[in-house]
Short mmCIF file of C-alpha atoms and ligand atoms in Angstrom, two decimals:
data_model
loop_
_atom_site.label_atom_id
_atom_site.label_comp_id
_atom_site.label_asym_id
_atom_site.label_seq_id
_atom_site.Cartn_x
_atom_site.Cartn_y
_atom_site.Cartn_z
CA UNK A 61 0.00 0.00 0.00
CA UNK A 62 1.32 3.40 -0.93
CA UNK A 63 0.29 6.94 -0.10
CA UNK A 64 -0.21 8.78 -3.36
CA UNK A 65 -0.99 12.44 -3.97
CA UNK A 66 -2.69 13.04 -7.31
CA UNK A 67 -3.27 16.47 -8.81
CA UNK A 68 -5.79 17.04 -11.60
CA UNK A 69 -5.54 20.24 -13.68
CA UNK A 70 -8.28 22.40 -15.13
CA UNK A 71 -8.91 20.43 -18.32
CA UNK A 72 -9.02 17.18 -16.32
CA UNK A 73 -11.95 18.54 -14.26
CA UNK A 74 -13.33 20.75 -17.04
CA UNK A 75 -16.85 19.22 -17.17
CA UNK A 76 -19.10 16.99 -15.04
CA UNK A 77 -18.19 14.10 -17.36
CA UNK A 78 -14.48 14.66 -16.83
CA UNK A 79 -14.98 14.91 -13.06
CA UNK A 80 -16.76 11.55 -13.14
CA UNK A 81 -13.80 10.14 -15.07
CA UNK A 82 -11.41 11.48 -12.44
CA UNK A 83 -13.54 9.74 -9.80
CA UNK A 84 -13.23 6.46 -11.73
CA UNK A 85 -9.47 6.84 -12.01
CA UNK A 86 -9.15 7.66 -8.31
CA UNK A 87 -11.43 4.70 -7.48
CA UNK A 88 -9.16 2.36 -9.46
CA UNK A 89 -6.08 3.47 -7.52
CA UNK A 90 -8.05 3.15 -4.28
CA UNK A 91 -9.19 -0.39 -5.17
CA UNK A 92 -5.53 -1.31 -5.56
CA UNK A 93 -5.15 -0.57 -1.86
CA UNK A 94 -3.52 2.85 -1.99
CA UNK A 95 -4.25 5.81 0.26
CA UNK A 96 -5.13 8.85 -1.82
CA UNK A 97 -4.99 12.59 -1.46
CA UNK A 98 -6.41 14.31 -4.54
CA UNK A 99 -5.71 17.96 -5.33
CA UNK A 100 -7.87 19.67 -7.95
CA UNK A 101 -7.70 22.89 -9.95
CA UNK A 102 -10.67 24.98 -10.93
CA UNK A 103 -12.49 23.95 -14.13
CA UNK A 104 -10.50 25.11 -17.17
CA UNK A 105 -11.14 28.76 -17.99
CA UNK A 106 -12.73 29.42 -14.60
CA UNK A 107 -9.81 31.28 -12.98
CA UNK A 108 -9.54 33.50 -16.07
CA UNK A 109 -13.29 34.13 -15.91
CA UNK A 110 -13.05 35.12 -12.23
CA UNK A 111 -10.15 37.51 -12.89
CA UNK A 112 -12.07 39.12 -15.76
CA UNK A 113 -15.08 39.56 -13.48
CA UNK A 114 -12.92 41.24 -10.85
CA UNK A 115 -11.47 43.57 -13.51
CA UNK A 116 -14.96 44.64 -14.51
CA UNK A 117 -15.34 46.04 -11.01
CA UNK A 118 -11.80 47.32 -10.43
CA UNK A 119 -9.32 47.83 -13.27
CA UNK A 120 -6.52 46.79 -10.96
CA UNK A 121 -8.26 44.50 -8.46
CA UNK A 122 -7.44 44.73 -4.77
CA UNK A 123 -5.12 41.73 -4.23
CA UNK A 124 -6.77 40.50 -1.03
CA UNK A 125 -10.22 40.56 -2.56
CA UNK A 126 -8.96 39.10 -5.84
CA UNK A 127 -7.72 36.08 -3.88
CA UNK A 128 -11.13 35.74 -2.24
CA UNK A 129 -12.70 35.68 -5.70
CA UNK A 130 -10.11 33.45 -7.41
CA UNK A 131 -10.13 30.83 -4.65
CA UNK A 132 -13.79 30.05 -5.34
CA UNK A 133 -12.94 28.12 -8.53
CA UNK A 134 -11.28 25.30 -6.66
CA UNK A 135 -14.00 25.18 -4.00
CA UNK A 136 -16.47 24.11 -6.68
CA UNK A 137 -14.35 21.26 -8.03
CA UNK A 138 -13.45 19.75 -4.63
CA UNK A 139 -17.13 19.50 -3.74
CA UNK A 140 -18.07 18.05 -7.12
CA UNK A 141 -15.30 15.46 -7.04
CA UNK A 142 -16.24 14.39 -3.50
CA UNK A 143 -19.83 13.91 -4.72
CA UNK A 144 -18.66 11.92 -7.73
CA UNK A 145 -16.64 9.61 -5.47
CA UNK A 146 -19.57 9.13 -3.12
CA UNK A 147 -21.69 8.25 -6.15
CA UNK A 148 -19.36 5.33 -6.88
CA UNK A 149 -19.63 4.19 -3.27
CA UNK A 150 -16.42 5.57 -1.81
CA UNK A 151 -15.81 7.60 1.31
CA UNK A 152 -14.43 11.03 0.37
CA UNK A 153 -14.11 14.38 2.06
CA UNK A 154 -13.30 17.76 0.57
CA UNK A 155 -11.08 20.39 2.21
CA UNK A 156 -10.38 23.99 1.26
CA UNK A 157 -6.80 25.21 1.77
CA UNK A 158 -7.88 26.92 4.98
CA UNK A 159 -9.59 23.76 6.29
CA UNK A 160 -6.43 21.69 5.84
CA UNK A 161 -4.50 24.65 7.11
CA UNK A 162 -2.14 25.18 4.24
CA UNK A 163 -0.38 28.07 5.92
CA UNK A 164 1.16 30.74 3.68
CA UNK A 165 2.70 34.17 3.95
CA UNK A 166 0.43 37.11 3.14
CA UNK A 167 1.72 37.92 -0.36
CA UNK A 168 -1.72 37.89 -1.98
CA UNK A 169 -1.89 36.37 -5.50
CA UNK A 170 1.59 34.85 -5.14
CA UNK A 171 1.75 33.54 -1.58
CA UNK A 172 4.33 30.99 -0.49
CA UNK A 173 3.48 27.91 1.54
CA UNK A 174 5.02 28.01 5.01
CA UNK A 175 3.61 24.80 6.48
CA UNK A 176 0.82 22.26 6.27
CA UNK A 177 -1.13 20.65 9.14
CA UNK A 178 -1.55 17.05 8.16
CA UNK A 179 -3.35 15.50 11.17
CA UNK A 180 -6.90 15.79 9.81
CA UNK A 181 -5.87 14.33 6.46
CA UNK A 182 -4.01 11.48 8.20
CA UNK A 183 -7.06 10.57 10.27
CA UNK A 184 -9.19 10.39 7.11
CA UNK A 185 -6.60 8.38 5.22
CA UNK A 186 -6.26 5.91 8.09
CA UNK A 187 -9.95 5.10 7.95
CA UNK A 188 -10.00 4.66 4.18
CA UNK A 189 -11.41 8.06 3.23
CA UNK A 190 -10.15 9.76 0.09
CA UNK A 191 -8.99 13.27 0.91
CA UNK A 192 -9.73 15.96 -1.67
CA UNK A 193 -7.94 19.28 -1.35
CA UNK A 194 -8.46 22.56 -3.20
CA UNK A 195 -5.33 23.48 -5.11
CA UNK A 196 -3.90 26.98 -5.51
CA UNK A 197 -5.07 28.33 -2.14
CA UNK A 198 -3.95 28.73 1.45
CA UNK A 199 -4.51 30.88 4.49
CA UNK A 200 -2.19 33.39 6.18
CA UNK A 201 -1.63 33.64 9.91
CA UNK A 202 -4.48 36.13 10.28
CA UNK A 203 -6.95 33.85 8.53
CA UNK A 204 -6.95 35.68 5.19
CA UNK A 205 -7.39 33.58 2.06
CA UNK A 206 -4.36 33.58 -0.22
CA UNK A 207 -3.55 32.09 -3.63
CA UNK A 208 -0.23 30.68 -4.82
CA UNK A 209 0.22 32.20 -8.29
CA UNK A 210 -1.15 30.93 -11.61
CA UNK A 211 -0.67 27.21 -12.01
CA UNK A 212 -0.32 26.95 -8.23
CA UNK A 213 -2.29 23.71 -7.83
CA UNK A 214 0.86 21.86 -8.89
CA UNK A 215 2.58 23.37 -5.87
CA UNK A 216 -0.28 22.40 -3.56
CA UNK A 217 0.08 18.81 -4.81
CA UNK A 218 3.83 18.61 -4.32
CA UNK A 219 3.72 20.42 -0.96
CA UNK A 220 1.09 17.98 0.33
CA UNK A 221 3.18 15.07 -0.92
CA UNK A 222 6.18 16.50 0.95
CA UNK A 223 4.21 17.11 4.16
CA UNK A 224 2.65 13.64 4.11
CA UNK A 225 5.89 11.97 2.97
CA UNK A 226 3.88 10.44 0.14
CA UNK A 227 5.38 7.68 -1.98
CA UNK A 228 4.61 9.56 -5.19
CA UNK A 229 3.06 12.79 -6.44
CA UNK A 230 1.24 12.34 -9.75
CA UNK A 231 0.41 15.44 -11.78
CA UNK A 232 -2.45 14.53 -14.16
CA UNK A 233 -2.88 16.93 -17.07
CA UNK A 234 -3.94 17.13 -20.72
CA UNK A 235 -0.63 15.81 -22.09
CA UNK A 236 0.83 12.42 -21.22
CA UNK A 237 4.10 13.75 -19.83
CA UNK A 238 6.81 16.34 -20.24
CA UNK A 239 7.71 16.77 -23.90
CA UNK A 240 10.83 17.99 -25.66
CA UNK A 241 8.87 21.20 -26.19
CA UNK A 242 5.23 22.27 -26.01
CA UNK A 243 3.46 19.81 -28.35
CA UNK A 244 0.96 22.56 -29.20
CA UNK A 245 3.76 24.43 -31.00
CA UNK A 246 5.73 21.50 -32.38
CA UNK A 247 3.61 18.42 -33.16
CA UNK A 248 6.80 16.35 -33.60
CA UNK A 249 7.74 16.93 -29.94
CA UNK A 250 8.36 13.69 -28.04
CA UNK A 251 7.47 12.62 -24.53
CA UNK A 252 10.48 12.19 -22.26
CA UNK A 253 10.48 9.08 -20.05
CA UNK A 254 12.58 10.94 -17.53
CA UNK A 255 13.84 14.45 -17.11
CA UNK A 256 16.32 15.46 -14.44
CA UNK A 257 15.15 17.68 -11.65
CA UNK A 258 17.68 20.34 -12.68
CA UNK A 259 16.41 20.36 -16.27
CA UNK A 260 12.78 20.50 -15.15
CA UNK A 261 13.61 23.44 -12.88
CA UNK A 262 15.19 25.31 -15.80
CA UNK A 263 12.37 24.41 -18.20
CA UNK A 264 9.70 25.54 -15.73
CA UNK A 265 11.52 28.78 -14.95
CA UNK A 266 12.04 29.45 -18.67
CA UNK A 267 8.36 29.15 -19.44
CA UNK A 268 7.31 25.47 -19.81
CA UNK A 269 4.00 25.77 -18.03
CA UNK A 270 3.45 22.03 -17.68
CA UNK A 271 4.68 22.37 -14.06
CA UNK A 272 4.66 25.52 -11.95
CA UNK A 273 8.25 26.39 -11.01
CA UNK A 274 7.53 26.37 -7.29
CA UNK A 275 6.23 22.82 -7.45
CA UNK A 276 9.56 21.73 -8.95
CA UNK A 277 11.47 23.65 -6.26
CA UNK A 278 9.42 21.87 -3.58
CA UNK A 279 10.04 18.50 -5.19
CA UNK A 280 13.78 19.21 -5.16
CA UNK A 281 13.89 20.41 -1.59
CA UNK A 282 11.91 17.50 -0.15
CA UNK A 283 12.95 14.87 -2.70
CA UNK A 284 9.35 14.18 -3.74
CA UNK A 285 8.95 11.51 -6.40
CA UNK A 286 7.15 13.51 -9.07
CA UNK A 287 5.49 12.19 -12.23
CA UNK A 288 3.50 13.93 -14.98
CA UNK A 289 0.71 11.85 -16.57
CA UNK A 290 -2.37 12.22 -18.74
CA UNK A 291 -5.87 12.16 -17.27
CA UNK A 292 -7.52 11.95 -20.66
CA UNK A 293 -7.22 8.22 -21.39
CA UNK A 294 -9.68 5.49 -20.31
CA UNK A 295 -9.94 5.92 -16.53
CA UNK A 296 -10.39 2.19 -15.99
CA UNK A 297 -7.12 1.33 -17.75
CA UNK A 298 -3.66 1.71 -16.30
CA UNK A 299 -2.23 5.00 -17.54
CA UNK A 300 1.05 5.19 -19.49
CA UNK A 301 4.33 5.79 -17.64
CA UNK A 302 4.25 9.57 -18.14
CA UNK A 303 7.44 11.43 -17.28
CA UNK A 304 9.34 10.87 -14.07
CA UNK A 305 11.39 13.77 -12.68
CA UNK A 306 14.62 12.10 -11.56
CA UNK A 307 17.29 13.18 -9.16
CA UNK A 308 20.00 11.18 -10.91
CA UNK A 309 21.50 11.89 -14.27
CA UNK A 310 21.77 9.15 -16.86
CA UNK A 311 25.28 8.09 -17.83
CA UNK A 312 26.91 10.59 -20.23
CA UNK A 313 26.53 8.03 -23.06
CA UNK A 314 22.75 7.91 -22.71
CA UNK A 315 22.24 11.54 -21.82
CA UNK A 316 20.92 13.68 -24.69
CA UNK A 317 22.82 16.95 -25.03
CA UNK A 318 19.64 18.99 -25.14
CA UNK A 319 16.50 17.67 -23.45
CA UNK A 320 14.05 20.39 -24.36
CA UNK A 321 13.25 23.79 -25.82
CA UNK A 322 11.36 26.17 -23.55
CA UNK A 323 9.87 29.53 -24.43
CA UNK A 324 8.23 32.45 -22.71
CA UNK A 325 6.03 35.05 -24.36
CA UNK A 326 5.58 37.16 -21.25
CA UNK A 327 8.74 39.18 -21.65
CA UNK A 328 9.52 42.85 -22.16
CA UNK A 329 12.80 44.70 -22.65
CA UNK A 330 13.80 48.12 -21.35
CA UNK A 331 16.89 50.08 -22.29
CA UNK A 332 18.43 53.16 -20.73
CA UNK A 333 20.40 54.85 -23.51
CA UNK A 334 23.45 57.00 -23.03
CA UNK A 335 24.00 56.70 -19.28
CA UNK A 336 27.33 57.84 -17.81
CA UNK A 337 29.68 54.83 -17.67
CA UNK A 338 30.64 55.03 -13.99
CA UNK A 339 30.53 52.82 -10.87
CA UNK A 340 27.10 52.49 -9.27
CA UNK A 341 25.07 53.02 -12.42
CA UNK A 342 23.57 49.50 -12.46
CA UNK A 343 22.48 50.00 -8.88
CA UNK A 344 20.97 53.41 -9.61
CA UNK A 345 18.92 51.93 -12.45
CA UNK A 346 17.91 48.60 -10.95
CA UNK A 347 17.57 49.69 -7.29
CA UNK A 348 14.24 51.49 -7.87
CA UNK A 349 13.02 48.57 -10.01
CA UNK A 350 13.74 46.14 -7.18
CA UNK A 351 12.08 48.44 -4.65
CA UNK A 352 8.91 48.28 -6.75
CA UNK A 353 9.03 44.47 -6.42
CA UNK A 354 9.66 43.97 -10.13
CA UNK A 355 11.74 40.90 -10.98
CA UNK A 356 14.52 41.49 -13.47
CA UNK A 357 15.61 38.61 -15.67
CA UNK A 358 18.36 39.26 -18.23
CA UNK A 359 20.71 42.24 -17.93
CA UNK A 360 23.15 43.61 -20.50
CA UNK A 361 25.47 46.56 -20.20
CA UNK A 362 27.17 47.52 -23.42
CA UNK A 363 30.79 48.58 -23.82
CA UNK A 364 31.03 52.31 -23.15
CA UNK A 365 31.81 54.97 -25.76
CA UNK A 366 32.83 58.52 -24.93
CA UNK A 367 32.03 58.00 -21.26
CA UNK A 368 28.47 56.75 -21.78
CA UNK A 369 26.88 53.35 -22.25
CA UNK A 370 23.52 51.63 -22.87
CA UNK A 371 21.95 49.42 -20.22
CA UNK A 372 19.20 46.89 -21.06
CA UNK A 373 17.20 44.42 -18.99
CA UNK A 374 14.07 42.31 -19.26
CA UNK A 375 11.04 42.06 -16.96
CA UNK A 376 7.75 40.20 -17.02
CA UNK A 377 5.42 41.82 -19.54
CA UNK A 378 2.86 42.54 -16.85
CA UNK A 379 5.43 44.79 -15.12
CA UNK A 380 6.44 46.61 -18.32
CA UNK A 381 4.37 49.79 -17.90
CA UNK A 382 5.41 50.19 -14.27
CA UNK A 383 9.08 49.63 -15.09
CA UNK A 384 8.93 52.17 -17.92
CA UNK A 385 7.44 54.79 -15.60
CA UNK A 386 10.16 54.16 -13.02
CA UNK A 387 12.89 54.52 -15.66
CA UNK A 388 11.50 57.89 -16.76
CA UNK A 389 12.19 59.07 -13.21
CA UNK A 390 15.58 57.39 -13.09
CA UNK A 391 16.51 59.10 -16.35
CA UNK A 392 16.53 62.48 -14.62
CA UNK A 393 18.79 61.28 -11.77
CA UNK A 394 21.38 59.54 -13.88
CA UNK A 395 21.20 62.03 -16.76
CA UNK A 396 20.55 59.38 -19.40
CA UNK A 397 19.86 60.34 -23.00
CA UNK A 398 16.65 58.35 -23.48
CA UNK A 399 14.59 55.36 -22.41
CA UNK A 400 13.51 52.73 -24.94
CA UNK A 401 11.16 49.80 -24.43
CA UNK A 402 9.86 46.81 -26.35
CA UNK A 403 7.10 44.57 -25.06
CA UNK A 404 6.89 42.43 -28.18
CA UNK A 405 9.79 40.16 -27.43
CA UNK A 406 10.03 36.58 -26.25
CA UNK A 407 12.65 34.27 -24.83
CA UNK A 408 13.55 30.90 -26.32
CA UNK A 409 15.85 28.52 -24.47
CA UNK A 410 17.58 25.20 -25.05
CA UNK A 411 18.00 23.16 -21.85
CA UNK A 412 20.06 20.05 -21.17
CA UNK A 413 22.50 18.75 -18.57
CA UNK A 414 24.45 17.21 -21.48
CA UNK A 415 25.58 20.75 -22.37
CA UNK A 416 28.13 20.55 -19.57
CA UNK A 417 30.19 18.05 -21.47
CA UNK A 418 29.49 19.27 -25.01
CA UNK A 419 30.93 22.56 -26.25
CA UNK A 420 29.48 24.28 -29.29
CA UNK A 421 25.82 24.37 -28.27
CA UNK A 422 25.76 28.16 -28.22
CA UNK A 423 27.28 28.46 -31.70
CA UNK A 424 24.85 25.86 -33.07
CA UNK A 425 21.96 27.82 -31.57
CA UNK A 426 23.18 31.08 -33.12
CA UNK A 427 23.81 29.49 -36.51
CA UNK A 428 20.37 27.88 -36.59
CA UNK A 429 18.64 31.17 -35.83
CA UNK A 430 20.86 33.11 -38.27
CA UNK A 431 19.95 30.73 -41.10
CA UNK A 432 16.31 31.71 -40.57
CA UNK A 433 17.15 35.42 -40.45
CA UNK A 434 16.13 35.68 -36.80
CA UNK A 435 17.95 38.49 -35.04
CA UNK A 436 19.12 37.77 -31.49
CA UNK A 437 18.60 40.74 -29.18
CA UNK A 438 19.97 39.34 -25.92
CA UNK A 439 21.71 36.16 -24.77
CA UNK A 440 22.10 34.52 -21.41
CA UNK A 441 23.62 31.19 -20.50
CA UNK A 442 24.09 28.90 -17.53
CA UNK A 443 25.81 25.53 -17.31
CA UNK A 444 22.73 23.74 -18.63
CA UNK A 445 20.83 26.30 -20.70
CA UNK A 446 21.19 28.92 -23.37
CA UNK A 447 18.48 31.56 -23.74
CA UNK A 448 17.99 34.15 -26.45
CA UNK A 449 15.60 37.07 -26.67
CA UNK A 450 14.05 37.50 -30.12
CA UNK A 451 11.16 39.39 -31.66
CA UNK A 452 7.87 37.81 -30.60
CA UNK A 453 6.89 37.20 -34.23
CA UNK A 454 9.69 34.63 -34.53
CA UNK A 455 8.73 32.61 -31.47
CA UNK A 456 7.21 29.59 -33.18
CA UNK A 457 9.80 29.52 -35.93
CA UNK A 458 12.70 29.73 -33.46
CA UNK A 459 11.26 26.92 -31.31
CA UNK A 460 10.67 24.71 -34.35
CA UNK A 461 14.10 25.15 -35.93
CA UNK A 462 15.97 24.67 -32.66
CA UNK A 463 13.90 21.58 -31.86
CA UNK A 464 14.92 20.15 -35.21
CA UNK A 465 18.55 21.32 -35.09
CA UNK A 466 19.08 19.45 -31.81
CA UNK A 467 17.38 16.30 -33.21
CA UNK A 468 14.66 16.40 -30.58
CA UNK A 469 12.11 15.09 -33.07
CA UNK A 470 14.09 11.87 -33.45
CA UNK A 471 13.72 8.96 -31.03
CA UNK A 472 16.79 8.73 -28.81
CA UNK A 473 19.13 5.80 -29.46
P1 LIG B 139 -3.18 21.85 -16.13
O1 LIG B 139 -4.42 22.65 -16.28
O2 LIG B 139 -3.41 20.38 -16.12
O3 LIG B 139 -2.35 22.31 -14.98
P2 LIG B 139 -1.43 23.28 -17.95
O4 LIG B 139 -2.11 23.91 -19.11
O5 LIG B 139 -1.03 24.12 -16.82
O6 LIG B 139 -2.36 22.06 -17.47
O7 LIG B 139 -0.14 22.47 -18.45
C1 LIG B 139 -0.23 21.54 -19.49
C2 LIG B 139 0.15 22.21 -20.82
O8 LIG B 139 1.52 22.58 -20.76
C3 LIG B 139 0.07 21.31 -22.02
O9 LIG B 139 -1.22 21.29 -22.57
C4 LIG B 139 1.09 21.94 -22.97
O10 LIG B 139 0.50 22.74 -23.97
C5 LIG B 139 1.92 22.84 -22.08
N1 LIG B 139 3.37 22.60 -22.18
C6 LIG B 139 4.32 23.56 -22.32
N2 LIG B 139 5.53 23.03 -22.41
C7 LIG B 139 5.37 21.68 -22.33
C8 LIG B 139 6.28 20.58 -22.36
N3 LIG B 139 7.60 20.74 -22.49
N4 LIG B 139 5.76 19.33 -22.24
C9 LIG B 139 4.44 19.14 -22.11
N5 LIG B 139 3.53 20.15 -22.07
C10 LIG B 139 3.99 21.41 -22.19
N1 LIG B 140 -6.82 27.51 -11.17
C1 LIG B 140 -5.52 28.11 -11.00
C2 LIG B 140 -5.03 28.72 -12.33
O1 LIG B 140 -5.72 28.65 -13.32
C3 LIG B 140 -4.51 27.18 -10.43
C4 LIG B 140 -4.15 25.98 -11.28
O2 LIG B 140 -4.90 25.65 -12.20
O3 LIG B 140 -3.13 25.36 -11.00
O4 LIG B 140 -3.97 29.28 -12.35
MG1 LIG B 141 -0.99 23.90 -14.75
#
């Protein structure tokens, strides 16, 4: 008997029929003698609908109240799934984040989990009850509802698995595993049997939305056995193997050089032109950006000419307008010539632990993009990834040609 945490995403619970299928799948695992905690997302499209509703009332919704509104989506699906399980004769009990006591900080709309009280869930599990928990939500120390950032149900699942020391955390979604890139963009993308934790962390942080980055961080910190699977097959049949996130690397012989291509559309670039090239300038530009709680991703400072230089960085597109306004102020202080911005850029990245032992990946990336006439605006690298910023209109082309150039469409040997 194992303790398994399963998480079902929005598409998997997108209709009453699908919820009934989830109940059948859960029932099958339960019949096999396993203890089950099931985390669910809101029905697909529901969180977007709730945000749009909030914006009809307040252009920039109050974060505390937005969390109150957004958290309702998952409250519907936990109740419906519990009913569906009761209908097939099983004992099930739904819990909101606050009822479990998923304790978070008070950073509304992007709260972090601080701790989870597992006694109530344990008592249910011990008497054969299936525990159903609302994903994406928690409660701060003053009892306020909080949410964990878009895609946060993944993190609820992995955090529960860590707290309960579960044998496995299964993320059920609308694809049957982690692919070499988003199969919606490249139909030739292939499912990976395994992906290393390090690679998954990079892919998630570089935009592969199949797992929320924080869920991968949690899995790494608590060594949770994490698997991505499809919920869309016959619920009465054993599902395929999905993709296992591993903590060990394959031998260098078996390890592909590049495991996947990730991309992110939510990027924007800002440039301060003609700033004096002197110590402290990066701090004077980025200090006010940090104070406004805006995350900066890539940074480039050009070689100076005649005592001045250009300084560029990227931020999330949703922070673009705020960052631009801050730079207009900064411009006065640092006596810069001008501020330029571009919110029609994207970032495309090749990720693979095999890069460590294979030189030439960067040049192959640049050559592949050059052959398509795609101009590279910014570059950043780490040991296991290379990222480029390009015009948004080239996103799909860049992903496709890199996927092909690194032979990701071919079955590995
Ligand atoms: P859920 O609602 O189940 O959480 P998401 O939409 O958040 O599902 O994540 C699944 C989606 O992630 C897939 O439908 C796919 O389009 C996208 N995706 C992006 N990159 C990848 C990848 N490398 N492998 C698989 N899916 C990916
Ligand atoms: N329902 C939330 C969202 O759409 C959380 C999740 O689905 O993981 O972001
Ligand atoms: Mg998701």
